[in-house]
């Protein structure tokens, strides 16, 4: 395994040990056209968004490492053109696991690439794929790299699969395949490096794991996630979406896991989180301990909708994340 993979593998193992229903490498891969030239691919780990056109392919997230060959084959059914951009919504291995494989996918020569002096004939090591993520994703991924071993010189090989085009401003925009593609950093939501991607022409939002319509949100506190940021991010997604005239359709939202949604689905999910947040806040005001709050089951009425036997986030874990977020705020 290459170095980035070992980092990803260790987190993947953690997820599996935690009973991670979010990771299902053996699922059947399925593609749905969402709207205009944007597609959603399910079953490769986290949902993968693909935008295609004359200039090539843009992906949002790369699924699990083990699913990369099947995912590439699925994308090739959509377009034979080079995969130019891969945006990572965040650092979890079911969303960046395919990065290494995709960065090694057969490439077209890039006309603007010139090897460094002394490296005549060297292939462009990271061509053609431009991996984009918020800088917090890159810093956390590189911090997790094992130290260099004897004989390793670092460089491109070591960083293969890492985001090479990180951004640190609140937004980043680009134009690709005839439409504006806008990236928004959503601070401290699911993690501290979450990106939401708006395909402005196709009217599709790719939200990553801060939106999971059939499961409680995983607020990854160890990686900078907070309940406050989660709610703020969902409110921002709602600003980006416009419902159709019958309230169905309009802007479509591709969640990190689960079905294609529209604004009404995001509203329902946001409202559930706000209601649970308010209940936990009330219990904290009553000086209840975390154990007492868990025992009071503030998510009780929502559990049938958001928890199944294979759910990655159980009710207690969600309640604890909310509690910790509210207490850390003081
Ligand atoms: Zn995630």
PDB file of C-alpha atoms and ligand atoms in Angstrom:
ATOM      1  CA  UNK A   1       0.000   0.000   0.000  1.00  0.00           C
ATOM      2  CA  UNK A   2       1.146   3.491  -0.685  1.00  0.00           C
ATOM      3  CA  UNK A   3       1.482   5.874   2.178  1.00  0.00           C
ATOM      4  CA  UNK A   4      -1.759   7.780   1.844  1.00  0.00           C
ATOM      5  CA  UNK A   5      -3.560   4.458   1.606  1.00  0.00           C
ATOM      6  CA  UNK A   6      -2.165   3.273   4.904  1.00  0.00           C
ATOM      7  CA  UNK A   7      -3.559   6.371   6.560  1.00  0.00           C
ATOM      8  CA  UNK A   8      -6.878   5.832   4.865  1.00  0.00           C
ATOM      9  CA  UNK A   9      -6.803   2.164   5.711  1.00  0.00           C
ATOM     10  CA  UNK A  10      -6.302   2.850   9.379  1.00  0.00           C
ATOM     11  CA  UNK A  11      -9.331   5.104   9.493  1.00  0.00           C
ATOM     12  CA  UNK A  12     -11.313   2.627   7.419  1.00  0.00           C
ATOM     13  CA  UNK A  13     -10.462  -0.091   9.938  1.00  0.00           C
ATOM     14  CA  UNK A  14     -11.669   2.191  12.683  1.00  0.00           C
ATOM     15  CA  UNK A  15     -14.959   2.711  10.901  1.00  0.00           C
ATOM     16  CA  UNK A  16     -15.422  -1.001  10.365  1.00  0.00           C
ATOM     17  CA  UNK A  17     -14.597  -1.738  14.008  1.00  0.00           C
ATOM     18  CA  UNK A  18     -17.155   0.860  15.018  1.00  0.00           C
ATOM     19  CA  UNK A  19     -19.707  -1.146  13.067  1.00  0.00           C
ATOM     20  CA  UNK A  20     -19.670   1.384  10.259  1.00  0.00           C
ATOM     21  CA  UNK A  21     -22.787   0.964   8.218  1.00  0.00           C
ATOM     22  CA  UNK A  22     -21.503   3.881   6.179  1.00  0.00           C
ATOM     23  CA  UNK A  23     -18.862   1.674   4.590  1.00  0.00           C
ATOM     24  CA  UNK A  24     -20.091  -0.985   2.255  1.00  0.00           C
ATOM     25  CA  UNK A  25     -17.460  -1.783  -0.322  1.00  0.00           C
ATOM     26  CA  UNK A  26     -19.355  -4.719  -1.712  1.00  0.00           C
ATOM     27  CA  UNK A  27     -22.455  -2.770  -2.726  1.00  0.00           C
ATOM     28  CA  UNK A  28     -23.604  -2.791  -6.301  1.00  0.00           C
ATOM     29  CA  UNK A  29     -22.618   0.372  -8.107  1.00  0.00           C
ATOM     30  CA  UNK A  30     -25.504   2.328  -9.574  1.00  0.00           C
ATOM     31  CA  UNK A  31     -25.607   5.591 -11.485  1.00  0.00           C
ATOM     32  CA  UNK A  32     -28.480   8.036 -11.737  1.00  0.00           C
ATOM     33  CA  UNK A  33     -28.630  11.161 -13.827  1.00  0.00           C
ATOM     34  CA  UNK A  34     -29.503  13.937 -11.418  1.00  0.00           C
ATOM     35  CA  UNK A  35     -30.004  16.965 -13.659  1.00  0.00           C
ATOM     36  CA  UNK A  36     -28.412  18.292 -16.868  1.00  0.00           C
ATOM     37  CA  UNK A  37     -24.827  17.002 -16.978  1.00  0.00           C
ATOM     38  CA  UNK A  38     -24.523  15.947 -13.331  1.00  0.00           C
ATOM     39  CA  UNK A  39     -24.774  12.306 -12.244  1.00  0.00           C
ATOM     40  CA  UNK A  40     -24.714  10.554  -8.880  1.00  0.00           C
ATOM     41  CA  UNK A  41     -22.985   7.204  -8.412  1.00  0.00           C
ATOM     42  CA  UNK A  42     -24.059   5.093  -5.440  1.00  0.00           C
ATOM     43  CA  UNK A  43     -22.468   2.038  -3.893  1.00  0.00           C
ATOM     44  CA  UNK A  44     -18.759   2.931  -4.014  1.00  0.00           C
ATOM     45  CA  UNK A  45     -18.653   4.042  -0.366  1.00  0.00           C
ATOM     46  CA  UNK A  46     -19.834   7.616  -0.017  1.00  0.00           C
ATOM     47  CA  UNK A  47     -21.908   8.967  -2.883  1.00  0.00           C
ATOM     48  CA  UNK A  48     -19.853  10.184  -5.839  1.00  0.00           C
ATOM     49  CA  UNK A  49     -20.984  13.131  -7.959  1.00  0.00           C
ATOM     50  CA  UNK A  50     -19.835  13.276 -11.583  1.00  0.00           C
ATOM     51  CA  UNK A  51     -20.122  16.195 -13.989  1.00  0.00           C
ATOM     52  CA  UNK A  52     -19.331  15.446 -17.626  1.00  0.00           C
ATOM     53  CA  UNK A  53     -18.882  17.486 -20.785  1.00  0.00           C
ATOM     54  CA  UNK A  54     -16.560  18.400 -23.632  1.00  0.00           C
ATOM     55  CA  UNK A  55     -13.715  19.412 -21.338  1.00  0.00           C
ATOM     56  CA  UNK A  56     -13.678  16.137 -19.460  1.00  0.00           C
ATOM     57  CA  UNK A  57     -14.903  14.729 -16.182  1.00  0.00           C
ATOM     58  CA  UNK A  58     -15.160  16.379 -12.776  1.00  0.00           C
ATOM     59  CA  UNK A  59     -15.783  14.169  -9.756  1.00  0.00           C
ATOM     60  CA  UNK A  60     -16.836  15.048  -6.235  1.00  0.00           C
ATOM     61  CA  UNK A  61     -15.363  12.400  -3.905  1.00  0.00           C
ATOM     62  CA  UNK A  62     -13.751   9.126  -4.920  1.00  0.00           C
ATOM     63  CA  UNK A  63     -15.427   6.449  -2.787  1.00  0.00           C
ATOM     64  CA  UNK A  64     -13.630   3.666  -0.980  1.00  0.00           C
ATOM     65  CA  UNK A  65     -10.218   2.519  -2.196  1.00  0.00           C
ATOM     66  CA  UNK A  66     -11.549  -0.984  -2.814  1.00  0.00           C
ATOM     67  CA  UNK A  67     -14.334   0.368  -5.040  1.00  0.00           C
ATOM     68  CA  UNK A  68     -12.095   2.498  -7.279  1.00  0.00           C
ATOM     69  CA  UNK A  69     -11.819   0.066 -10.235  1.00  0.00           C
ATOM     70  CA  UNK A  70     -15.590  -0.430 -10.366  1.00  0.00           C
ATOM     71  CA  UNK A  71     -16.157   3.305  -9.945  1.00  0.00           C
ATOM     72  CA  UNK A  72     -13.771   4.126 -12.787  1.00  0.00           C
ATOM     73  CA  UNK A  73     -15.539   1.607 -15.018  1.00  0.00           C
ATOM     74  CA  UNK A  74     -18.862   3.232 -14.164  1.00  0.00           C
ATOM     75  CA  UNK A  75     -17.538   6.708 -14.973  1.00  0.00           C
ATOM     76  CA  UNK A  76     -16.180   5.389 -18.283  1.00  0.00           C
ATOM     77  CA  UNK A  77     -19.744   4.413 -19.184  1.00  0.00           C
ATOM     78  CA  UNK A  78     -20.646   8.086 -18.852  1.00  0.00           C
ATOM     79  CA  UNK A  79     -17.660   9.637 -20.613  1.00  0.00           C
ATOM     80  CA  UNK A  80     -14.435   8.521 -22.292  1.00  0.00           C
ATOM     81  CA  UNK A  81     -12.843  11.901 -21.639  1.00  0.00           C
ATOM     82  CA  UNK A  82     -10.065  12.502 -19.100  1.00  0.00           C
ATOM     83  CA  UNK A  83     -10.918  12.954 -15.468  1.00  0.00           C
ATOM     84  CA  UNK A  84      -9.616  16.471 -14.837  1.00  0.00           C
ATOM     85  CA  UNK A  85     -10.842  17.398 -11.389  1.00  0.00           C
ATOM     86  CA  UNK A  86     -11.598  15.535  -8.186  1.00  0.00           C
ATOM     87  CA  UNK A  87     -13.056  17.594  -5.352  1.00  0.00           C
ATOM     88  CA  UNK A  88     -12.931  15.972  -1.909  1.00  0.00           C
ATOM     89  CA  UNK A  89     -15.791  17.080   0.348  1.00  0.00           C
ATOM     90  CA  UNK A  90     -13.810  15.955   3.410  1.00  0.00           C
ATOM     91  CA  UNK A  91     -11.148  13.522   4.558  1.00  0.00           C
ATOM     92  CA  UNK A  92     -13.072  10.358   5.442  1.00  0.00           C
ATOM     93  CA  UNK A  93     -11.892   7.205   3.665  1.00  0.00           C
ATOM     94  CA  UNK A  94     -15.259   6.437   2.101  1.00  0.00           C
ATOM     95  CA  UNK A  95     -14.909   9.781   0.264  1.00  0.00           C
ATOM     96  CA  UNK A  96     -11.171  10.021  -0.510  1.00  0.00           C
ATOM     97  CA  UNK A  97     -10.332   6.309  -0.658  1.00  0.00           C
ATOM     98  CA  UNK A  98     -10.186   6.245  -4.451  1.00  0.00           C
ATOM     99  CA  UNK A  99      -7.865   9.264  -4.691  1.00  0.00           C
ATOM    100  CA  UNK A 100      -4.703   7.228  -5.168  1.00  0.00           C
ATOM    101  CA  UNK A 101      -6.220   4.996  -7.823  1.00  0.00           C
ATOM    102  CA  UNK A 102      -7.755   7.884  -9.722  1.00  0.00           C
ATOM    103  CA  UNK A 103      -4.524   9.857  -9.657  1.00  0.00           C
ATOM    104  CA  UNK A 104      -2.935   6.881 -11.438  1.00  0.00           C
ATOM    105  CA  UNK A 105      -5.687   6.430 -13.988  1.00  0.00           C
ATOM    106  CA  UNK A 106      -4.407   6.520 -17.580  1.00  0.00           C
ATOM    107  CA  UNK A 107      -3.777  10.109 -18.524  1.00  0.00           C
ATOM    108  CA  UNK A 108      -3.613  12.269 -21.573  1.00  0.00           C
ATOM    109  CA  UNK A 109      -0.394  14.262 -21.902  1.00  0.00           C
ATOM    110  CA  UNK A 110      -0.911  17.747 -20.538  1.00  0.00           C
ATOM    111  CA  UNK A 111       0.321  20.393 -22.945  1.00  0.00           C
ATOM    112  CA  UNK A 112       1.377  22.839 -20.236  1.00  0.00           C
ATOM    113  CA  UNK A 113       3.523  20.371 -18.306  1.00  0.00           C
ATOM    114  CA  UNK A 114       7.270  20.872 -18.493  1.00  0.00           C
ATOM    115  CA  UNK A 115       9.540  18.555 -16.465  1.00  0.00           C
ATOM    116  CA  UNK A 116      11.878  20.279 -14.025  1.00  0.00           C
ATOM    117  CA  UNK A 117      15.492  20.812 -15.093  1.00  0.00           C
ATOM    118  CA  UNK A 118      17.455  17.634 -14.478  1.00  0.00           C
ATOM    119  CA  UNK A 119      14.359  15.507 -14.670  1.00  0.00           C
ATOM    120  CA  UNK A 120      14.213  15.285 -18.435  1.00  0.00           C
ATOM    121  CA  UNK A 121      11.684  12.819 -19.660  1.00  0.00           C
ATOM    122  CA  UNK A 122       9.941  12.561 -16.312  1.00  0.00           C
ATOM    123  CA  UNK A 123       6.245  12.047 -16.551  1.00  0.00           C
ATOM    124  CA  UNK A 124       4.034  14.616 -14.912  1.00  0.00           C
ATOM    125  CA  UNK A 125       3.575  12.766 -11.632  1.00  0.00           C
ATOM    126  CA  UNK A 126       0.153  14.065 -10.808  1.00  0.00           C
ATOM    127  CA  UNK A 127      -1.366  14.386 -14.241  1.00  0.00           C
ATOM    128  CA  UNK A 128      -4.034  14.764 -15.275  1.00  0.00           C
ATOM    129  CA  UNK A 129      -5.983  14.733 -12.067  1.00  0.00           C
ATOM    130  CA  UNK A 130      -6.271  17.923 -10.092  1.00  0.00           C
ATOM    131  CA  UNK A 131      -7.453  17.005  -6.593  1.00  0.00           C
ATOM    132  CA  UNK A 132      -9.111  19.924  -4.819  1.00  0.00           C
ATOM    133  CA  UNK A 133     -10.050  20.185  -1.150  1.00  0.00           C
ATOM    134  CA  UNK A 134     -10.158  22.665   1.674  1.00  0.00           C
ATOM    135  CA  UNK A 135      -6.742  23.132   3.293  1.00  0.00           C
ATOM    136  CA  UNK A 136      -7.938  21.461   6.516  1.00  0.00           C
ATOM    137  CA  UNK A 137      -8.389  18.233   4.550  1.00  0.00           C
ATOM    138  CA  UNK A 138      -4.836  18.379   3.230  1.00  0.00           C
ATOM    139  CA  UNK A 139      -3.309  19.333   6.568  1.00  0.00           C
ATOM    140  CA  UNK A 140      -5.051  16.512   8.392  1.00  0.00           C
ATOM    141  CA  UNK A 141      -4.164  13.970   5.692  1.00  0.00           C
ATOM    142  CA  UNK A 142      -0.495  14.990   5.567  1.00  0.00           C
ATOM    143  CA  UNK A 143      -0.270  15.116   9.378  1.00  0.00           C
ATOM    144  CA  UNK A 144      -1.370  11.486   9.403  1.00  0.00           C
ATOM    145  CA  UNK A 145       1.352  10.360   6.971  1.00  0.00           C
ATOM    146  CA  UNK A 146       3.903   8.039   8.569  1.00  0.00           C
ATOM    147  CA  UNK A 147       7.450   9.403   8.869  1.00  0.00           C
ATOM    148  CA  UNK A 148       9.769   8.970   5.896  1.00  0.00           C
ATOM    149  CA  UNK A 149      11.596   5.657   5.951  1.00  0.00           C
ATOM    150  CA  UNK A 150      15.241   5.180   4.932  1.00  0.00           C
ATOM    151  CA  UNK A 151      15.678   5.725   1.220  1.00  0.00           C
ATOM    152  CA  UNK A 152      12.412   7.569   0.796  1.00  0.00           C
ATOM    153  CA  UNK A 153      12.853  11.017  -0.588  1.00  0.00           C
ATOM    154  CA  UNK A 154       9.270  12.166  -0.230  1.00  0.00           C
ATOM    155  CA  UNK A 155       7.927  14.198  -3.104  1.00  0.00           C
ATOM    156  CA  UNK A 156       5.237  13.392  -5.543  1.00  0.00           C
ATOM    157  CA  UNK A 157       5.032   9.663  -4.953  1.00  0.00           C
ATOM    158  CA  UNK A 158       4.540  10.167  -1.237  1.00  0.00           C
ATOM    159  CA  UNK A 159       1.823  12.695  -1.853  1.00  0.00           C
ATOM    160  CA  UNK A 160       0.021  10.761  -4.552  1.00  0.00           C
ATOM    161  CA  UNK A 161      -3.700  10.909  -3.948  1.00  0.00           C
ATOM    162  CA  UNK A 162      -3.408  13.979  -1.723  1.00  0.00           C
ATOM    163  CA  UNK A 163      -5.269  17.167  -2.623  1.00  0.00           C
ATOM    164  CA  UNK A 164      -2.811  19.284  -4.616  1.00  0.00           C
ATOM    165  CA  UNK A 165      -5.034  22.291  -5.090  1.00  0.00           C
ATOM    166  CA  UNK A 166      -6.158  23.225  -1.605  1.00  0.00           C
ATOM    167  CA  UNK A 167      -8.141  26.372  -0.916  1.00  0.00           C
ATOM    168  CA  UNK A 168      -8.364  28.395   2.256  1.00  0.00           C
ATOM    169  CA  UNK A 169     -10.810  31.185   1.432  1.00  0.00           C
ATOM    170  CA  UNK A 170     -14.535  30.726   2.183  1.00  0.00           C
ATOM    171  CA  UNK A 171     -15.213  29.871  -1.458  1.00  0.00           C
ATOM    172  CA  UNK A 172     -13.441  28.719  -4.591  1.00  0.00           C
ATOM    173  CA  UNK A 173     -14.946  28.871  -8.030  1.00  0.00           C
ATOM    174  CA  UNK A 174     -14.139  27.463 -11.418  1.00  0.00           C
ATOM    175  CA  UNK A 175     -15.722  27.093 -14.812  1.00  0.00           C
ATOM    176  CA  UNK A 176     -15.802  23.635 -16.331  1.00  0.00           C
ATOM    177  CA  UNK A 177     -17.869  21.988 -19.056  1.00  0.00           C
ATOM    178  CA  UNK A 178     -19.768  25.188 -19.669  1.00  0.00           C
ATOM    179  CA  UNK A 179     -20.968  25.845 -16.159  1.00  0.00           C
ATOM    180  CA  UNK A 180     -19.862  27.641 -13.026  1.00  0.00           C
ATOM    181  CA  UNK A 181     -18.838  25.261 -10.256  1.00  0.00           C
ATOM    182  CA  UNK A 182     -18.648  26.916  -6.842  1.00  0.00           C
ATOM    183  CA  UNK A 183     -17.031  25.352  -3.777  1.00  0.00           C
ATOM    184  CA  UNK A 184     -18.057  26.548  -0.319  1.00  0.00           C
ATOM    185  CA  UNK A 185     -16.145  25.775   2.842  1.00  0.00           C
ATOM    186  CA  UNK A 186     -18.589  24.920   5.623  1.00  0.00           C
ATOM    187  CA  UNK A 187     -16.589  25.471   8.793  1.00  0.00           C
ATOM    188  CA  UNK A 188     -16.678  22.912  11.609  1.00  0.00           C
ATOM    189  CA  UNK A 189     -19.743  20.965  10.467  1.00  0.00           C
ATOM    190  CA  UNK A 190     -19.260  17.230   9.757  1.00  0.00           C
ATOM    191  CA  UNK A 191     -15.498  17.958  10.008  1.00  0.00           C
ATOM    192  CA  UNK A 192     -13.511  21.212   9.866  1.00  0.00           C
ATOM    193  CA  UNK A 193     -12.727  20.797   6.162  1.00  0.00           C
ATOM    194  CA  UNK A 194     -16.164  20.270   4.627  1.00  0.00           C
ATOM    195  CA  UNK A 195     -16.808  21.484   1.104  1.00  0.00           C
ATOM    196  CA  UNK A 196     -20.248  21.853  -0.480  1.00  0.00           C
ATOM    197  CA  UNK A 197     -20.178  22.002  -4.282  1.00  0.00           C
ATOM    198  CA  UNK A 198     -22.763  23.948  -6.283  1.00  0.00           C
ATOM    199  CA  UNK A 199     -23.147  23.164  -9.992  1.00  0.00           C
ATOM    200  CA  UNK A 200     -24.730  26.461 -10.871  1.00  0.00           C
ATOM    201  CA  UNK A 201     -25.825  25.669 -14.408  1.00  0.00           C
ATOM    202  CA  UNK A 202     -27.116  22.183 -13.692  1.00  0.00           C
ATOM    203  CA  UNK A 203     -28.721  23.408 -10.439  1.00  0.00           C
ATOM    204  CA  UNK A 204     -27.328  20.579  -8.332  1.00  0.00           C
ATOM    205  CA  UNK A 205     -25.628  20.716  -4.931  1.00  0.00           C
ATOM    206  CA  UNK A 206     -23.234  17.997  -3.791  1.00  0.00           C
ATOM    207  CA  UNK A 207     -23.321  18.263  -0.002  1.00  0.00           C
ATOM    208  CA  UNK A 208     -21.017  15.551   1.330  1.00  0.00           C
ATOM    209  CA  UNK A 209     -21.632  13.990   4.726  1.00  0.00           C
ATOM    210  CA  UNK A 210     -23.039  17.056   6.446  1.00  0.00           C
ATOM    211  CA  UNK A 211     -26.285  15.876   4.853  1.00  0.00           C
ATOM    212  CA  UNK A 212     -27.402  12.255   5.279  1.00  0.00           C
ATOM    213  CA  UNK A 213     -31.189  12.159   4.845  1.00  0.00           C
ATOM    214  CA  UNK A 214     -31.674   8.664   6.244  1.00  0.00           C
ATOM    215  CA  UNK A 215     -29.245   8.806   9.170  1.00  0.00           C
ATOM    216  CA  UNK A 216     -28.314  11.066  12.059  1.00  0.00           C
ATOM    217  CA  UNK A 217     -25.407  13.304  11.104  1.00  0.00           C
ATOM    218  CA  UNK A 218     -21.965  12.093  12.101  1.00  0.00           C
ATOM    219  CA  UNK A 219     -20.429  15.095  13.825  1.00  0.00           C
ATOM    220  CA  UNK A 220     -16.767  14.130  13.806  1.00  0.00           C
ATOM    221  CA  UNK A 221     -15.574  16.104  16.828  1.00  0.00           C
ATOM    222  CA  UNK A 222     -12.055  14.648  16.628  1.00  0.00           C
ATOM    223  CA  UNK A 223     -11.758  16.176  13.153  1.00  0.00           C
ATOM    224  CA  UNK A 224     -13.254  19.523  14.084  1.00  0.00           C
ATOM    225  CA  UNK A 225     -16.976  18.872  13.586  1.00  0.00           C
ATOM    226  CA  UNK A 226     -19.552  20.738  15.696  1.00  0.00           C
ATOM    227  CA  UNK A 227     -23.338  20.789  16.003  1.00  0.00           C
ATOM    228  CA  UNK A 228     -23.328  24.561  15.504  1.00  0.00           C
ATOM    229  CA  UNK A 229     -21.367  24.282  12.264  1.00  0.00           C
ATOM    230  CA  UNK A 230     -23.559  21.404  11.115  1.00  0.00           C
ATOM    231  CA  UNK A 231     -26.711  23.512  11.463  1.00  0.00           C
ATOM    232  CA  UNK A 232     -25.043  26.546   9.862  1.00  0.00           C
ATOM    233  CA  UNK A 233     -23.918  24.429   6.918  1.00  0.00           C
ATOM    234  CA  UNK A 234     -27.407  23.017   6.359  1.00  0.00           C
ATOM    235  CA  UNK A 235     -28.843  26.530   6.516  1.00  0.00           C
ATOM    236  CA  UNK A 236     -26.326  27.530   3.877  1.00  0.00           C
ATOM    237  CA  UNK A 237     -27.309  24.596   1.665  1.00  0.00           C
ATOM    238  CA  UNK A 238     -30.896  25.822   1.991  1.00  0.00           C
ATOM    239  CA  UNK A 239     -29.777  29.247   0.760  1.00  0.00           C
ATOM    240  CA  UNK A 240     -28.296  27.591  -2.319  1.00  0.00           C
ATOM    241  CA  UNK A 241     -31.389  25.555  -3.134  1.00  0.00           C
ATOM    242  CA  UNK A 242     -34.587  26.738  -4.797  1.00  0.00           C
ATOM    243  CA  UNK A 243     -37.636  24.470  -4.814  1.00  0.00           C
ATOM    244  CA  UNK A 244     -39.638  23.718  -7.918  1.00  0.00           C
ATOM    245  CA  UNK A 245     -43.001  25.445  -8.225  1.00  0.00           C
ATOM    246  CA  UNK A 246     -44.799  22.513  -6.590  1.00  0.00           C
ATOM    247  CA  UNK A 247     -42.106  22.383  -3.892  1.00  0.00           C
ATOM    248  CA  UNK A 248     -40.696  19.171  -5.368  1.00  0.00           C
ATOM    249  CA  UNK A 249     -37.613  19.174  -7.561  1.00  0.00           C
ATOM    250  CA  UNK A 250     -35.938  22.474  -8.396  1.00  0.00           C
ATOM    251  CA  UNK A 251     -32.393  22.313  -7.075  1.00  0.00           C
ATOM    252  CA  UNK A 252     -31.332  18.740  -6.407  1.00  0.00           C
ATOM    253  CA  UNK A 253     -29.066  17.874  -3.487  1.00  0.00           C
ATOM    254  CA  UNK A 254     -26.776  14.847  -3.508  1.00  0.00           C
ATOM    255  CA  UNK A 255     -26.076  13.795   0.083  1.00  0.00           C
ATOM    256  CA  UNK A 256     -22.910  12.077   1.315  1.00  0.00           C
ATOM    257  CA  UNK A 257     -24.925   8.885   1.754  1.00  0.00           C
ATOM    258  CA  UNK A 258     -28.469   8.114   0.693  1.00  0.00           C
ATOM    259  CA  UNK A 259     -30.879   9.092  -2.046  1.00  0.00           C
ATOM    260  CA  UNK A 260     -31.041  12.161  -4.270  1.00  0.00           C
ATOM    261  CA  UNK A 261     -32.922  14.897  -2.433  1.00  0.00           C
ATOM    262  CA  UNK A 262     -34.420  18.320  -2.923  1.00  0.00           C
ATOM    263  CA  UNK A 263     -34.772  21.350  -0.670  1.00  0.00           C
ATOM    264  CA  UNK A 264     -37.707  19.918   1.283  1.00  0.00           C
ATOM    265  CA  UNK A 265     -35.571  16.951   2.338  1.00  0.00           C
ATOM    266  CA  UNK A 266     -32.828  19.262   3.593  1.00  0.00           C
ATOM    267  CA  UNK A 267     -35.395  21.300   5.538  1.00  0.00           C
ATOM    268  CA  UNK A 268     -36.699  18.148   7.230  1.00  0.00           C
ATOM    269  CA  UNK A 269     -33.185  17.026   8.166  1.00  0.00           C
ATOM    270  CA  UNK A 270     -32.182  20.505   9.416  1.00  0.00           C
ATOM    271  CA  UNK A 271     -35.362  20.800  11.474  1.00  0.00           C
ATOM    272  CA  UNK A 272     -34.769  17.420  13.124  1.00  0.00           C
ATOM    273  CA  UNK A 273     -31.266  18.466  14.144  1.00  0.00           C
ATOM    274  CA  UNK A 274     -32.413  21.849  15.467  1.00  0.00           C
ATOM    275  CA  UNK A 275     -35.209  20.222  17.505  1.00  0.00           C
ATOM    276  CA  UNK A 276     -32.832  17.668  19.033  1.00  0.00           C
ATOM    277  CA  UNK A 277     -30.317  20.441  19.714  1.00  0.00           C
ATOM    278  CA  UNK A 278     -32.995  22.464  21.527  1.00  0.00           C
ATOM    279  CA  UNK A 279     -34.097  19.486  23.590  1.00  0.00           C
ATOM    280  CA  UNK A 280     -30.546  18.727  24.673  1.00  0.00           C
ATOM    281  CA  UNK A 281     -29.981  22.417  25.422  1.00  0.00           C
ATOM    282  CA  UNK A 282     -33.037  22.445  27.697  1.00  0.00           C
ATOM    283  CA  UNK A 283     -31.789  19.379  29.521  1.00  0.00           C
ATOM    284  CA  UNK A 284     -28.378  20.964  30.002  1.00  0.00           C
ATOM    285  CA  UNK A 285     -30.106  24.018  31.486  1.00  0.00           C
ATOM    286  CA  UNK A 286     -31.829  21.672  33.918  1.00  0.00           C
ATOM    287  CA  UNK A 287     -28.356  20.535  34.988  1.00  0.00           C
ATOM    288  CA  UNK A 288     -28.877  17.035  33.660  1.00  0.00           C
ATOM    289  CA  UNK A 289     -25.715  15.001  33.096  1.00  0.00           C
ATOM    290  CA  UNK A 290     -24.856  13.404  29.759  1.00  0.00           C
ATOM    291  CA  UNK A 291     -25.947  10.015  31.068  1.00  0.00           C
ATOM    292  CA  UNK A 292     -29.252  11.436  32.252  1.00  0.00           C
ATOM    293  CA  UNK A 293     -29.807  13.126  28.908  1.00  0.00           C
ATOM    294  CA  UNK A 294     -29.065   9.918  27.006  1.00  0.00           C
ATOM    295  CA  UNK A 295     -31.457   8.039  29.312  1.00  0.00           C
ATOM    296  CA  UNK A 296     -34.185  10.621  28.588  1.00  0.00           C
ATOM    297  CA  UNK A 297     -33.818   9.758  24.876  1.00  0.00           C
ATOM    298  CA  UNK A 298     -34.319  13.180  23.329  1.00  0.00           C
ATOM    299  CA  UNK A 299     -34.272  11.623  19.836  1.00  0.00           C
ATOM    300  CA  UNK A 300     -36.868   8.977  20.676  1.00  0.00           C
ATOM    301  CA  UNK A 301     -39.500  10.061  18.148  1.00  0.00           C
ATOM    302  CA  UNK A 302     -36.923  10.352  15.349  1.00  0.00           C
ATOM    303  CA  UNK A 303     -35.099   7.078  15.957  1.00  0.00           C
ATOM    304  CA  UNK A 304     -37.346   4.922  13.723  1.00  0.00           C
ATOM    305  CA  UNK A 305     -36.622   7.243  10.796  1.00  0.00           C
ATOM    306  CA  UNK A 306     -32.897   7.749  11.285  1.00  0.00           C
ATOM    307  CA  UNK A 307     -31.543   4.610  12.968  1.00  0.00           C
ATOM    308  CA  UNK A 308     -31.391   1.095  11.582  1.00  0.00           C
ATOM    309  CA  UNK A 309     -29.366  -1.926  12.660  1.00  0.00           C
ATOM    310  CA  UNK A 310     -26.593  -0.911  10.278  1.00  0.00           C
ATOM    311  CA  UNK A 311     -26.564   2.807  11.083  1.00  0.00           C
ATOM    312  CA  UNK A 312     -23.124   4.297  11.535  1.00  0.00           C
ATOM    313  CA  UNK A 313     -24.397   6.854  14.058  1.00  0.00           C
ATOM    314  CA  UNK A 314     -26.618   5.520  16.819  1.00  0.00           C
ATOM    315  CA  UNK A 315     -28.990   7.777  18.747  1.00  0.00           C
ATOM    316  CA  UNK A 316     -26.718   7.940  21.801  1.00  0.00           C
ATOM    317  CA  UNK A 317     -23.723   8.966  19.684  1.00  0.00           C
ATOM    318  CA  UNK A 318     -25.694  11.774  18.066  1.00  0.00           C
ATOM    319  CA  UNK A 319     -26.972  12.990  21.434  1.00  0.00           C
ATOM    320  CA  UNK A 320     -23.452  12.908  22.867  1.00  0.00           C
ATOM    321  CA  UNK A 321     -22.058  14.897  19.938  1.00  0.00           C
ATOM    322  CA  UNK A 322     -24.781  17.515  20.397  1.00  0.00           C
ATOM    323  CA  UNK A 323     -24.148  17.637  24.152  1.00  0.00           C
ATOM    324  CA  UNK A 324     -20.404  18.013  23.747  1.00  0.00           C
ATOM    325  CA  UNK A 325     -20.819  20.716  21.142  1.00  0.00           C
ATOM    326  CA  UNK A 326     -23.148  22.727  23.344  1.00  0.00           C
ATOM    327  CA  UNK A 327     -20.946  22.325  26.415  1.00  0.00           C
ATOM    328  CA  UNK A 328     -17.765  23.242  24.571  1.00  0.00           C
ATOM    329  CA  UNK A 329     -19.476  26.439  23.470  1.00  0.00           C
ATOM    330  CA  UNK A 330     -19.577  27.842  27.001  1.00  0.00           C
TER     331      UNK A 330
HETATM  332 ZN1  LIG B   1     -17.683  11.566   6.403  1.00  0.00          ZN
END
